[in-house]
Amino acid sequence: EAGVTQFPSHSVIEKGQTVTLRCDPISGHDNLYWYRRVMGKEIKFLLHFVKESKQDESGMPNNRFLAERTGGTYSTLKVQPAELEDSGVYFCASRGTGGNTIYFGEGSWLTVV
Amino acid sequence: ELKVEQNPLFLSMQEGKNYTIYCNYSTTSDRLYWYRQDPGKSLESLFVLLSNGAVKQEGRLMASLDTKARLSTLHITAAVHDLSATYFCAVGNYGGATNKLIFGTGTLLAVQP
């Protein structure tokens, strides 16, 4: 069974550009999460989807970040326009309904220059 | 705001030795996760501890949870080089926010031959 997959694995963009990160959760997992780790900081929660609905987006840093999960399958996280402080690793995770384990992807490394 | 403190931040140990990583958190929770991360890889779920007094073991790793003391430990027995990685604890199921994890800073473990 495939795990949580993320694309791209690495991205280097200029300040002011747009980047879209994609996450494919484990098949059948209704719960999908985005986390990020900026340099030298802890891994921090961004938001949580249940199917296509945003359950909790309290961790989204500002309105330059937009997450979607149309159809309740894969999710995208768009950063527009990107700023230098957005550099870091963006992790996606998923969990099955009633399950306790939260499975993480390998992360998308974003560098804004 | 929930805070999770993990120590030590860095641990260098010799093969065959035992050591413990500590995870303290600041508010009531009955769900504690331990993850392992190899460089450039995903967070691999090691343990999910769901109740006070829970103890789980897998190979040379054993995790425990004391919800009264708000403390979890990850004990390493007779370390081997393959255990070198970064270990994270994360707290969930607090204050009604059942799906948001708060991570510790991580412990970088280096096992020397």
Coordinates of C-alpha atoms in Angstrom, one line a residue:
Chain A
E1 CA 0.0 0.0 0.0
A2 CA 1.4 3.4 -1.0
G3 CA 2.1 5.8 1.8
V4 CA 1.5 9.6 1.8
T5 CA 3.2 11.0 -1.2
Q6 CA 4.1 14.6 -1.8
F7 CA 5.2 16.6 -4.8
P8 CA 7.5 18.3 -5.5
S9 CA 10.1 17.0 -3.2
H10 CA 12.2 20.2 -3.6
S11 CA 11.3 23.6 -5.0
V12 CA 13.4 26.7 -5.3
I13 CA 11.5 29.9 -6.3
E14 CA 12.0 33.6 -6.2
K15 CA 10.4 35.9 -3.7
G16 CA 7.0 36.9 -5.0
Q17 CA 6.4 33.8 -7.1
T18 CA 3.8 31.2 -6.6
V19 CA 4.3 27.6 -5.6
T20 CA 1.8 24.8 -5.3
L21 CA 2.5 21.7 -3.2
R22 CA 0.5 18.6 -3.7
C23 CA -0.2 15.8 -1.3
D24 CA -1.8 12.4 -2.0
P25 CA -2.9 10.8 1.3
I26 CA -3.1 7.1 1.9
S27 CA -6.0 5.7 0.0
G28 CA -9.2 5.9 2.0
H29 CA -7.9 8.3 4.6
D30 CA -10.5 11.0 5.3
N31 CA -8.2 13.0 7.5
L32 CA -5.5 15.0 5.9
Y33 CA -3.1 17.4 7.6
W34 CA -0.5 19.9 6.6
Y35 CA 2.4 20.8 8.8
R36 CA 5.6 22.7 8.2
R37 CA 9.0 23.1 9.7
V38 CA 10.9 26.3 9.1
M39 CA 14.6 26.4 9.8
G40 CA 15.5 25.9 13.4
K41 CA 11.9 25.7 14.6
E42 CA 9.5 23.0 15.6
I43 CA 7.2 21.2 13.3
K44 CA 4.0 23.2 13.4
F45 CA 0.4 22.4 12.4
L46 CA -1.1 24.3 9.5
L47 CA -4.5 22.8 8.9
H48 CA -6.7 19.7 8.9
F49 CA -9.2 18.4 6.3
V50 CA -11.9 15.9 6.9
K51 CA -12.7 14.8 3.4
E52 CA -13.1 18.0 1.5
S53 CA -13.9 20.2 4.5
K54 CA -11.5 22.3 6.5
Q55 CA -11.9 21.1 10.0
D56 CA -9.2 23.3 11.6
E57 CA -7.1 25.9 9.8
S58 CA -5.9 27.7 12.9
G59 CA -2.3 27.2 12.0
M60 CA -2.3 28.9 8.6
P61 CA 0.1 31.8 9.0
N62 CA -1.6 34.3 6.7
N63 CA -3.8 34.7 3.7
R64 CA -0.9 34.0 1.3
F65 CA -1.5 30.4 2.0
L66 CA -4.4 28.6 0.4
A67 CA -5.2 24.9 0.9
E68 CA -7.7 22.9 -1.0
R69 CA -8.9 19.4 -1.1
T70 CA -11.5 19.2 -3.9
G71 CA -13.3 15.8 -4.0
G72 CA -11.8 14.8 -0.7
T73 CA -8.8 13.0 -2.2
Y74 CA -5.5 14.8 -2.9
S75 CA -4.8 18.2 -1.4
T76 CA -2.9 21.2 -2.6
L77 CA -1.2 24.0 -0.6
K78 CA -0.5 27.2 -2.6
V79 CA 1.7 29.9 -1.4
Q80 CA 1.2 33.2 -3.3
P81 CA 3.2 35.4 -3.3
A82 CA 6.0 33.5 -1.6
E83 CA 8.2 35.3 1.0
L84 CA 11.6 34.4 2.3
E85 CA 10.3 33.3 5.6
D86 CA 8.1 30.7 3.9
S87 CA 11.2 28.6 3.3
G88 CA 11.1 25.2 5.1
V89 CA 9.8 21.7 4.8
Y90 CA 6.0 21.2 4.3
F91 CA 4.8 17.9 5.5
C92 CA 1.5 16.3 4.7
A93 CA 0.0 13.6 6.8
S94 CA -3.1 11.4 6.8
R95 CA -5.2 9.3 9.2
G96 CA -8.0 6.9 8.6
T97 CA -11.3 7.4 10.4
G98 CA -11.1 5.8 13.8
G99 CA -7.4 5.2 13.5
N100 CA -4.8 6.5 15.9
T101 CA -1.7 6.6 13.8
I102 CA -1.0 9.6 11.7
Y103 CA 1.2 8.9 8.7
F104 CA 3.5 11.5 7.3
G105 CA 4.9 12.0 3.8
E106 CA 8.5 12.8 3.1
G107 CA 7.9 16.5 2.9
S108 CA 8.3 19.2 0.2
W109 CA 11.3 21.3 0.7
L110 CA 10.7 24.9 -0.3
T111 CA 13.4 27.5 -0.7
V112 CA 12.4 31.0 -1.4
V113 CA 15.3 33.2 -2.7
Chain B
E1 CA -0.8 27.5 24.9
L2 CA 0.5 23.9 25.0
K3 CA 4.2 23.6 25.1
V4 CA 6.2 20.4 24.5
E5 CA 9.7 20.2 25.7
Q6 CA 12.0 17.5 24.6
N7 CA 15.5 16.8 25.9
P8 CA 18.2 16.3 25.2
L9 CA 18.3 18.1 21.9
F10 CA 21.4 16.1 20.8
L11 CA 22.6 12.8 22.1
S12 CA 25.8 11.0 21.2
M13 CA 26.1 7.6 22.6
Q14 CA 28.1 4.5 22.1
E15 CA 26.8 1.3 20.8
G16 CA 25.7 -1.0 23.5
K17 CA 24.7 1.8 25.9
N18 CA 21.3 2.7 27.3
Y19 CA 19.7 6.1 27.3
T20 CA 16.4 7.9 27.7
I21 CA 14.8 10.8 25.8
Y22 CA 12.3 12.8 27.8
C23 CA 9.2 14.6 26.6
N24 CA 7.4 17.0 28.9
Y25 CA 4.2 18.8 28.1
S26 CA 2.4 21.6 29.7
T27 CA -1.3 20.7 29.7
T28 CA -3.6 17.8 30.0
S29 CA -3.4 15.2 27.2
D30 CA -3.8 11.5 27.0
R31 CA -2.3 11.0 23.6
L32 CA 1.4 11.0 22.9
Y33 CA 3.2 10.1 19.7
W34 CA 6.8 9.2 19.0
Y35 CA 8.2 9.5 15.5
R36 CA 11.6 8.8 14.0
Q37 CA 13.0 10.8 11.1
D38 CA 16.0 9.8 9.0
P39 CA 17.6 12.7 6.9
G40 CA 15.4 13.6 4.0
K41 CA 12.8 11.0 4.9
S42 CA 9.3 11.1 6.3
L43 CA 8.4 10.9 9.9
E44 CA 8.0 7.3 10.7
S45 CA 5.5 6.5 13.4
L46 CA 7.1 4.5 16.3
F47 CA 4.5 4.6 19.1
V48 CA 1.1 6.0 19.9
L49 CA 0.4 6.1 23.6
L50 CA -3.2 6.5 24.5
S51 CA -3.6 6.3 28.3
N52 CA -1.8 6.9 31.5
G53 CA 0.7 4.2 32.3
A54 CA 0.8 3.0 28.7
V55 CA 4.1 1.2 27.8
K56 CA 5.0 0.0 24.4
Q57 CA 8.1 -1.7 23.1
E58 CA 9.5 -2.4 19.7
G59 CA 12.9 -3.9 19.5
R60 CA 15.4 -1.8 21.4
L61 CA 12.9 1.1 21.9
M62 CA 10.4 1.4 24.7
A63 CA 8.1 4.3 25.3
S64 CA 6.0 5.1 28.3
L65 CA 3.4 7.7 29.3
D66 CA 2.7 9.3 32.6
T67 CA -0.2 11.7 32.1
K68 CA -0.2 12.8 35.7
A69 CA 3.4 14.0 35.4
R70 CA 2.8 15.1 31.8
L71 CA 5.9 13.1 30.8
S72 CA 6.7 10.5 28.2
T73 CA 10.0 8.7 27.9
L74 CA 11.7 6.9 25.0
H75 CA 14.2 4.4 26.3
I76 CA 16.9 3.0 24.1
T77 CA 18.4 -0.3 25.2
A78 CA 21.8 -1.4 23.9
A79 CA 22.0 1.1 21.1
V80 CA 23.1 0.2 17.7
H81 CA 24.2 2.4 14.8
D82 CA 21.0 1.9 12.9
L83 CA 19.1 3.8 15.6
S84 CA 20.9 7.0 14.6
A85 CA 18.1 9.4 13.6
T86 CA 16.1 12.3 14.9
Y87 CA 13.3 11.4 17.3
F88 CA 10.2 13.6 17.9
C89 CA 7.5 13.4 20.4
A90 CA 4.2 15.0 19.7
V91 CA 1.2 15.6 21.9
G92 CA -2.4 15.4 20.7
N93 CA -5.9 15.2 22.0
Y94 CA -5.8 18.2 24.3
G95 CA -8.3 21.0 25.0
G96 CA -10.7 19.5 22.6
A97 CA -8.3 19.7 19.6
T98 CA -8.2 16.1 18.9
N99 CA -6.4 16.2 15.6
K100 CA -3.7 18.8 16.0
L101 CA -0.3 17.6 17.1
I102 CA 2.2 19.8 19.0
F103 CA 5.7 18.6 18.4
G104 CA 8.8 18.8 20.5
T105 CA 12.0 20.1 19.1
G106 CA 13.4 16.7 18.3
T107 CA 16.4 14.8 19.6
L108 CA 19.2 14.1 17.2
L109 CA 20.6 10.7 18.2
A110 CA 24.0 9.7 17.0
V111 CA 25.2 6.2 17.9
Q112 CA 28.9 5.8 17.6
P113 CA 30.5 2.4 17.0

